[in-house]
């Protein structure tokens, strides 16, 4: 029996231990770490006070001293991790303590988990003392095995339920174009069948969950989403993938959906894991050999060599991270030459417009429709003498305008009152006639104005200032086209950089808009003036101008393929040299056995992907630009989701077609081309991100990474006979005219121009578990792309997403609290409040998505923090920077690695654990979801 003097103080400490966080679970969303520290400190202080007040309670003093000795090392470290919060103060106005960064916050949680079993033992010991019993030794100084038993007695946190198993596949939410019409269900079933067969075959080989389903159904599909963001995103995704590979999770993903920069790394996985030779003699035949082949591929890609150096493939990515500048001097010069040649070609194609207009003006002048131009050189007259033709044109224009202004309101009023009245027919008739009459009026008005324009141009040419700058004038006139285009590009570049902000930005943006048309006007006036008036000996002969015009027209409309001289091809080849690697056995003259070498670039066909079982099924996301489509389904998006994959390619509005047909229609389509199209961020047409004011400028300056694809709707037989996209398509790209789903060619660009997270297609397929890696540039950390995905999913698919990004927001110190959050995807949301209240978690059709974002939480490897110090914009440096040195590459890779590891720490999984994806998500839901979430019901 213990002393009665120990009963009262033991009871007081027992109450403290039993009711405070010392023995209770601390949920990551409902617990505050600073409050937890204060709670432990309060127990420490309370115990000391009771020891001072009860000096004769020997049994109590012995156990209390052991408690203080156990707690003191923890509290001493925790105090060293804390600083003062200048924004939060106590009742007396003193700053409250807070952890200095997220690293020590996570470290505190780990240490609290270590301390809690010890505190449970002390709670049992003090409970015995308050009852007059003698505590057992194992409660006060437990051995390792006894400590494990105490840990089992800790209150168990709530366990989240992740909903029912999901049958994966594209649903009927989106109507797709089919030929013949009305075959939506058949086409969707064909897509689902092809993808299901591919994934189930891979699951069987790798012995993954739900591998050999008797109903041949795809259950609980898993997907990786690699976002846009250029090489920044590709490198960040690499770090995340390395962690997933070490944990044995990377091979468990069924789908890999990529867009833009994420597609660089995704294509690396598809080419390196899914193609090439990993055997010396015959390809693997049975399931075991195929599984061994997949294991070798993963080990070769992600496991260190015997000398502990990183794998050759990863080192290749690091060494080629300056891919746009790599290569021989000749290759670098070729890249610059392609851009400059494209600018020249665009200018020559555009020259047809002012030259054609100049020839028409010469013809009008020769026919005397423009009257006598002699007055233009008369310094005493600024306006031409009136002629009957001009007067009639003006009278007709004024009369038409006046009559229309008087009649239209009356006709419109009658039509609105009753559509069946004659007024409605009159209104339609007037609306048809109006454009014709207006066009004729504008033509005659132009004829009347042209002489005055030439009078101004003549005055400009003969201005006195040119007398002092005669030589400069001649050079400027000789280089008028080049000078004008250069100024156009410079002005547009400055306007794009300023993004139209401020007065200067708006002026530059306006200048960029009018620079292209002004260039055409200047060339037109210059050529027309020289054909009408002698500049030097005699006027230019119209025949020479016509010959040049005819030669340009023959070249532009008969020989040009606008795909061939855009930077797309150079960009594709540079990307392929860095990211498209395969392993191939080659003969080694120094050895009897062949050796294994890396091959940098291989034109891998899409239908040849996934030759083995290592790589997930790759979905490559692009945007088909359709600014003139009449489909209301686009709703201002200016484009549609266009997908490349092994078996099917297309979009809902265009339709889906077998990939073999797409590759037959366009021989240039392969993995490298699809990767480059998906990453064509700089294009004249960019879906909802299109800058109408800069479209013409970007086309002229050859900023055209997009691609014109033969429309597969036409069929293989027709499309194969078509010549490539000529000058007409350049004009359509420049002016956004005639770009819809019915035309012969489709303009494809970066998938980020419609959805930048690459998760829309995964959600269309009802994936159960998704890892979304957002490597996009967003210094504000407001998660715009996630919210855009939520909007698309809600409108198009009827899906509801539930998430909290508070921990990703920037704090006062400029850092976030976490790298990511957990998103609940409700594929079948309740239609009424009654359904919501009565739905059981185990019956809910939920999917789950880890949203992992480029974030800094205040700690990372030392060299990453040092890079941050030297480059404050990190980790959201400009996507325009696509040339990384070693320090920059490693900073983003290591950040991805750190971010991924944080998810395993948050899930309380040991470093050497090899969980399934379902187990990982379950552990994350237990700790990250708010404990009042529906999943905890």
JSON list of N, CA, C and O in Angstrom, two decimals, residues 862-892:
[
{"chain": "A", "resi": 862, "resn": "UNK", "atom": "N", "xyz": [20.30, 21.80, -47.18]},
{"chain": "A", "resi": 862, "resn": "UNK", "atom": "CA", "xyz": [21.04, 23.05, -47.08]},
{"chain": "A", "resi": 862, "resn": "UNK", "atom": "C", "xyz": [21.27, 23.73, -48.41]},
{"chain": "A", "resi": 862, "resn": "UNK", "atom": "O", "xyz": [21.12, 24.95, -48.53]},
{"chain": "A", "resi": 863, "resn": "UNK", "atom": "N", "xyz": [21.63, 22.96, -49.45]},
{"chain": "A", "resi": 863, "resn": "UNK", "atom": "CA", "xyz": [21.92, 23.60, -50.73]},
{"chain": "A", "resi": 863, "resn": "UNK", "atom": "C", "xyz": [20.66, 24.14, -51.39]},
{"chain": "A", "resi": 863, "resn": "UNK", "atom": "O", "xyz": [20.73, 25.05, -52.22]},
{"chain": "A", "resi": 864, "resn": "UNK", "atom": "N", "xyz": [19.49, 23.57, -51.04]},
{"chain": "A", "resi": 864, "resn": "UNK", "atom": "CA", "xyz": [18.23, 24.12, -51.55]},
{"chain": "A", "resi": 864, "resn": "UNK", "atom": "C", "xyz": [17.95, 25.47, -50.89]},
{"chain": "A", "resi": 864, "resn": "UNK", "atom": "O", "xyz": [17.57, 26.44, -51.56]},
{"chain": "A", "resi": 865, "resn": "UNK", "atom": "N", "xyz": [18.13, 25.54, -49.58]},
{"chain": "A", "resi": 865, "resn": "UNK", "atom": "CA", "xyz": [17.92, 26.80, -48.88]},
{"chain": "A", "resi": 865, "resn": "UNK", "atom": "C", "xyz": [18.93, 27.86, -49.34]},
{"chain": "A", "resi": 865, "resn": "UNK", "atom": "O", "xyz": [18.60, 29.05, -49.44]},
{"chain": "A", "resi": 866, "resn": "UNK", "atom": "N", "xyz": [20.14, 27.43, -49.65]},
{"chain": "A", "resi": 866, "resn": "UNK", "atom": "CA", "xyz": [21.15, 28.37, -50.14]},
{"chain": "A", "resi": 866, "resn": "UNK", "atom": "C", "xyz": [20.77, 28.88, -51.52]},
{"chain": "A", "resi": 866, "resn": "UNK", "atom": "O", "xyz": [20.96, 30.06, -51.83]},
{"chain": "A", "resi": 867, "resn": "UNK", "atom": "N", "xyz": [20.23, 28.00, -52.37]},
{"chain": "A", "resi": 867, "resn": "UNK", "atom": "CA", "xyz": [19.77, 28.45, -53.69]},
{"chain": "A", "resi": 867, "resn": "UNK", "atom": "C", "xyz": [18.63, 29.45, -53.53]},
{"chain": "A", "resi": 867, "resn": "UNK", "atom": "O", "xyz": [18.55, 30.43, -54.27]},
{"chain": "A", "resi": 868, "resn": "UNK", "atom": "N", "xyz": [17.74, 29.19, -52.57]},
{"chain": "A", "resi": 868, "resn": "UNK", "atom": "CA", "xyz": [16.66, 30.12, -52.29]},
{"chain": "A", "resi": 868, "resn": "UNK", "atom": "C", "xyz": [17.21, 31.48, -51.85]},
{"chain": "A", "resi": 868, "resn": "UNK", "atom": "O", "xyz": [16.68, 32.53, -52.25]},
{"chain": "A", "resi": 869, "resn": "UNK", "atom": "N", "xyz": [18.25, 31.47, -51.05]},
{"chain": "A", "resi": 869, "resn": "UNK", "atom": "CA", "xyz": [18.85, 32.73, -50.59]},
{"chain": "A", "resi": 869, "resn": "UNK", "atom": "C", "xyz": [19.41, 33.53, -51.77]},
{"chain": "A", "resi": 869, "resn": "UNK", "atom": "O", "xyz": [19.24, 34.75, -51.84]},
{"chain": "A", "resi": 870, "resn": "UNK", "atom": "N", "xyz": [20.04, 32.82, -52.71]},
{"chain": "A", "resi": 870, "resn": "UNK", "atom": "CA", "xyz": [20.63, 33.51, -53.85]},
{"chain": "A", "resi": 870, "resn": "UNK", "atom": "C", "xyz": [19.61, 33.86, -54.92]},
{"chain": "A", "resi": 870, "resn": "UNK", "atom": "O", "xyz": [19.83, 34.79, -55.70]},
{"chain": "A", "resi": 871, "resn": "UNK", "atom": "N", "xyz": [18.50, 33.14, -54.94]},
{"chain": "A", "resi": 871, "resn": "UNK", "atom": "CA", "xyz": [17.46, 33.36, -55.96]},
{"chain": "A", "resi": 871, "resn": "UNK", "atom": "C", "xyz": [16.12, 33.45, -55.27]},
{"chain": "A", "resi": 871, "resn": "UNK", "atom": "O", "xyz": [15.40, 32.44, -55.15]},
{"chain": "A", "resi": 872, "resn": "UNK", "atom": "N", "xyz": [15.74, 34.62, -54.80]},
{"chain": "A", "resi": 872, "resn": "UNK", "atom": "CA", "xyz": [14.50, 34.77, -54.01]},
{"chain": "A", "resi": 872, "resn": "UNK", "atom": "C", "xyz": [13.25, 34.31, -54.75]},
{"chain": "A", "resi": 872, "resn": "UNK", "atom": "O", "xyz": [12.25, 33.97, -54.12]},
{"chain": "A", "resi": 873, "resn": "UNK", "atom": "N", "xyz": [13.29, 34.29, -56.08]},
{"chain": "A", "resi": 873, "resn": "UNK", "atom": "CA", "xyz": [12.11, 33.85, -56.83]},
{"chain": "A", "resi": 873, "resn": "UNK", "atom": "C", "xyz": [11.85, 32.37, -56.75]},
{"chain": "A", "resi": 873, "resn": "UNK", "atom": "O", "xyz": [10.76, 31.90, -57.08]},
{"chain": "A", "resi": 874, "resn": "UNK", "atom": "N", "xyz": [12.83, 31.59, -56.33]},
{"chain": "A", "resi": 874, "resn": "UNK", "atom": "CA", "xyz": [12.68, 30.13, -56.19]},
{"chain": "A", "resi": 874, "resn": "UNK", "atom": "C", "xyz": [11.61, 29.84, -55.13]},
{"chain": "A", "resi": 874, "resn": "UNK", "atom": "O", "xyz": [11.55, 30.51, -54.10]},
{"chain": "A", "resi": 875, "resn": "UNK", "atom": "N", "xyz": [10.71, 28.86, -55.35]},
{"chain": "A", "resi": 875, "resn": "UNK", "atom": "CA", "xyz": [10.69, 27.88, -56.45]},
{"chain": "A", "resi": 875, "resn": "UNK", "atom": "C", "xyz": [9.77, 28.26, -57.61]},
{"chain": "A", "resi": 875, "resn": "UNK", "atom": "O", "xyz": [9.35, 27.38, -58.35]},
{"chain": "A", "resi": 876, "resn": "UNK", "atom": "N", "xyz": [9.45, 29.55, -57.74]},
{"chain": "A", "resi": 876, "resn": "UNK", "atom": "CA", "xyz": [8.54, 29.97, -58.81]},
{"chain": "A", "resi": 876, "resn": "UNK", "atom": "C", "xyz": [9.25, 30.89, -59.78]},
{"chain": "A", "resi": 876, "resn": "UNK", "atom": "O", "xyz": [8.75, 31.96, -60.13]},
{"chain": "A", "resi": 877, "resn": "UNK", "atom": "N", "xyz": [10.44, 30.45, -60.22]},
{"chain": "A", "resi": 877, "resn": "UNK", "atom": "CA", "xyz": [11.16, 31.22, -61.23]},
{"chain": "A", "resi": 877, "resn": "UNK", "atom": "C", "xyz": [10.44, 31.09, -62.57]},
{"chain": "A", "resi": 877, "resn": "UNK", "atom": "O", "xyz": [9.70, 30.15, -62.82]},
{"chain": "A", "resi": 878, "resn": "UNK", "atom": "N", "xyz": [10.68, 32.04, -63.44]},
{"chain": "A", "resi": 878, "resn": "UNK", "atom": "CA", "xyz": [9.94, 32.15, -64.70]},
{"chain": "A", "resi": 878, "resn": "UNK", "atom": "C", "xyz": [9.98, 30.86, -65.51]},
{"chain": "A", "resi": 878, "resn": "UNK", "atom": "O", "xyz": [11.03, 30.22, -65.65]},
{"chain": "A", "resi": 879, "resn": "UNK", "atom": "N", "xyz": [8.83, 30.50, -66.08]},
{"chain": "A", "resi": 879, "resn": "UNK", "atom": "CA", "xyz": [8.77, 29.34, -66.97]},
{"chain": "A", "resi": 879, "resn": "UNK", "atom": "C", "xyz": [9.56, 29.62, -68.25]},
{"chain": "A", "resi": 879, "resn": "UNK", "atom": "O", "xyz": [9.96, 28.69, -68.94]},
{"chain": "A", "resi": 880, "resn": "UNK", "atom": "N", "xyz": [9.77, 30.90, -68.56]},
{"chain": "A", "resi": 880, "resn": "UNK", "atom": "CA", "xyz": [10.57, 31.24, -69.72]},
{"chain": "A", "resi": 880, "resn": "UNK", "atom": "C", "xyz": [12.02, 30.80, -69.60]},
{"chain": "A", "resi": 880, "resn": "UNK", "atom": "O", "xyz": [12.73, 30.68, -70.59]},
{"chain": "A", "resi": 881, "resn": "UNK", "atom": "N", "xyz": [12.46, 30.56, -68.37]},
{"chain": "A", "resi": 881, "resn": "UNK", "atom": "CA", "xyz": [13.82, 30.07, -68.15]},
{"chain": "A", "resi": 881, "resn": "UNK", "atom": "C", "xyz": [13.81, 28.55, -68.32]},
{"chain": "A", "resi": 881, "resn": "UNK", "atom": "O", "xyz": [13.36, 27.82, -67.46]},
{"chain": "A", "resi": 882, "resn": "UNK", "atom": "N", "xyz": [14.32, 28.10, -69.46]},
{"chain": "A", "resi": 882, "resn": "UNK", "atom": "CA", "xyz": [14.34, 26.67, -69.76]},
{"chain": "A", "resi": 882, "resn": "UNK", "atom": "C", "xyz": [15.76, 26.12, -69.85]},
{"chain": "A", "resi": 882, "resn": "UNK", "atom": "O", "xyz": [15.99, 25.04, -70.40]},
{"chain": "A", "resi": 883, "resn": "UNK", "atom": "N", "xyz": [16.72, 26.88, -69.33]},
{"chain": "A", "resi": 883, "resn": "UNK", "atom": "CA", "xyz": [18.12, 26.47, -69.39]},
{"chain": "A", "resi": 883, "resn": "UNK", "atom": "C", "xyz": [18.64, 26.41, -67.96]},
{"chain": "A", "resi": 883, "resn": "UNK", "atom": "O", "xyz": [18.93, 27.45, -67.35]},
{"chain": "A", "resi": 884, "resn": "UNK", "atom": "N", "xyz": [18.72, 25.22, -67.39]},
{"chain": "A", "resi": 884, "resn": "UNK", "atom": "CA", "xyz": [19.09, 25.04, -65.99]},
{"chain": "A", "resi": 884, "resn": "UNK", "atom": "C", "xyz": [20.55, 24.61, -65.86]},
{"chain": "A", "resi": 884, "resn": "UNK", "atom": "O", "xyz": [21.01, 23.74, -66.59]},
{"chain": "A", "resi": 885, "resn": "UNK", "atom": "N", "xyz": [21.22, 25.24, -64.90]},
{"chain": "A", "resi": 885, "resn": "UNK", "atom": "CA", "xyz": [22.54, 24.74, -64.55]},
{"chain": "A", "resi": 885, "resn": "UNK", "atom": "C", "xyz": [22.38, 23.69, -63.44]},
{"chain": "A", "resi": 885, "resn": "UNK", "atom": "O", "xyz": [21.27, 23.37, -63.02]},
{"chain": "A", "resi": 886, "resn": "UNK", "atom": "N", "xyz": [23.50, 23.17, -62.95]},
{"chain": "A", "resi": 886, "resn": "UNK", "atom": "CA", "xyz": [23.43, 22.08, -61.97]},
{"chain": "A", "resi": 886, "resn": "UNK", "atom": "C", "xyz": [22.73, 22.49, -60.69]},
{"chain": "A", "resi": 886, "resn": "UNK", "atom": "O", "xyz": [21.90, 21.75, -60.14]},
{"chain": "A", "resi": 887, "resn": "UNK", "atom": "N", "xyz": [23.06, 23.70, -60.19]},
{"chain": "A", "resi": 887, "resn": "UNK", "atom": "CA", "xyz": [22.47, 24.14, -58.92]},
{"chain": "A", "resi": 887, "resn": "UNK", "atom": "C", "xyz": [20.96, 24.29, -59.03]},
{"chain": "A", "resi": 887, "resn": "UNK", "atom": "O", "xyz": [20.21, 23.88, -58.13]},
{"chain": "A", "resi": 888, "resn": "UNK", "atom": "N", "xyz": [20.50, 24.86, -60.13]},
{"chain": "A", "resi": 888, "resn": "UNK", "atom": "CA", "xyz": [19.07, 25.06, -60.31]},
{"chain": "A", "resi": 888, "resn": "UNK", "atom": "C", "xyz": [18.34, 23.73, -60.49]},
{"chain": "A", "resi": 888, "resn": "UNK", "atom": "O", "xyz": [17.29, 23.50, -59.88]},
{"chain": "A", "resi": 889, "resn": "UNK", "atom": "N", "xyz": [18.89, 22.86, -61.30]},
{"chain": "A", "resi": 889, "resn": "UNK", "atom": "CA", "xyz": [18.28, 21.54, -61.51]},
{"chain": "A", "resi": 889, "resn": "UNK", "atom": "C", "xyz": [18.18, 20.80, -60.18]},
{"chain": "A", "resi": 889, "resn": "UNK", "atom": "O", "xyz": [17.12, 20.26, -59.84]},
{"chain": "A", "resi": 890, "resn": "UNK", "atom": "N", "xyz": [19.26, 20.77, -59.43]},
{"chain": "A", "resi": 890, "resn": "UNK", "atom": "CA", "xyz": [19.27, 20.00, -58.19]},
{"chain": "A", "resi": 890, "resn": "UNK", "atom": "C", "xyz": [18.35, 20.61, -57.15]},
{"chain": "A", "resi": 890, "resn": "UNK", "atom": "O", "xyz": [17.74, 19.89, -56.34]},
{"chain": "A", "resi": 891, "resn": "UNK", "atom": "N", "xyz": [18.20, 21.93, -57.13]},
{"chain": "A", "resi": 891, "resn": "UNK", "atom": "CA", "xyz": [17.30, 22.58, -56.16]},
{"chain": "A", "resi": 891, "resn": "UNK", "atom": "C", "xyz": [15.86, 22.12, -56.38]},
{"chain": "A", "resi": 891, "resn": "UNK", "atom": "O", "xyz": [15.16, 21.77, -55.42]},
{"chain": "A", "resi": 892, "resn": "UNK", "atom": "N", "xyz": [15.42, 22.08, -57.63]},
{"chain": "A", "resi": 892, "resn": "UNK", "atom": "CA", "xyz": [14.04, 21.66, -57.90]},
{"chain": "A", "resi": 892, "resn": "UNK", "atom": "C", "xyz": [13.87, 20.16, -57.70]},
{"chain": "A", "resi": 892, "resn": "UNK", "atom": "O", "xyz": [12.83, 19.71, -57.19]}
]
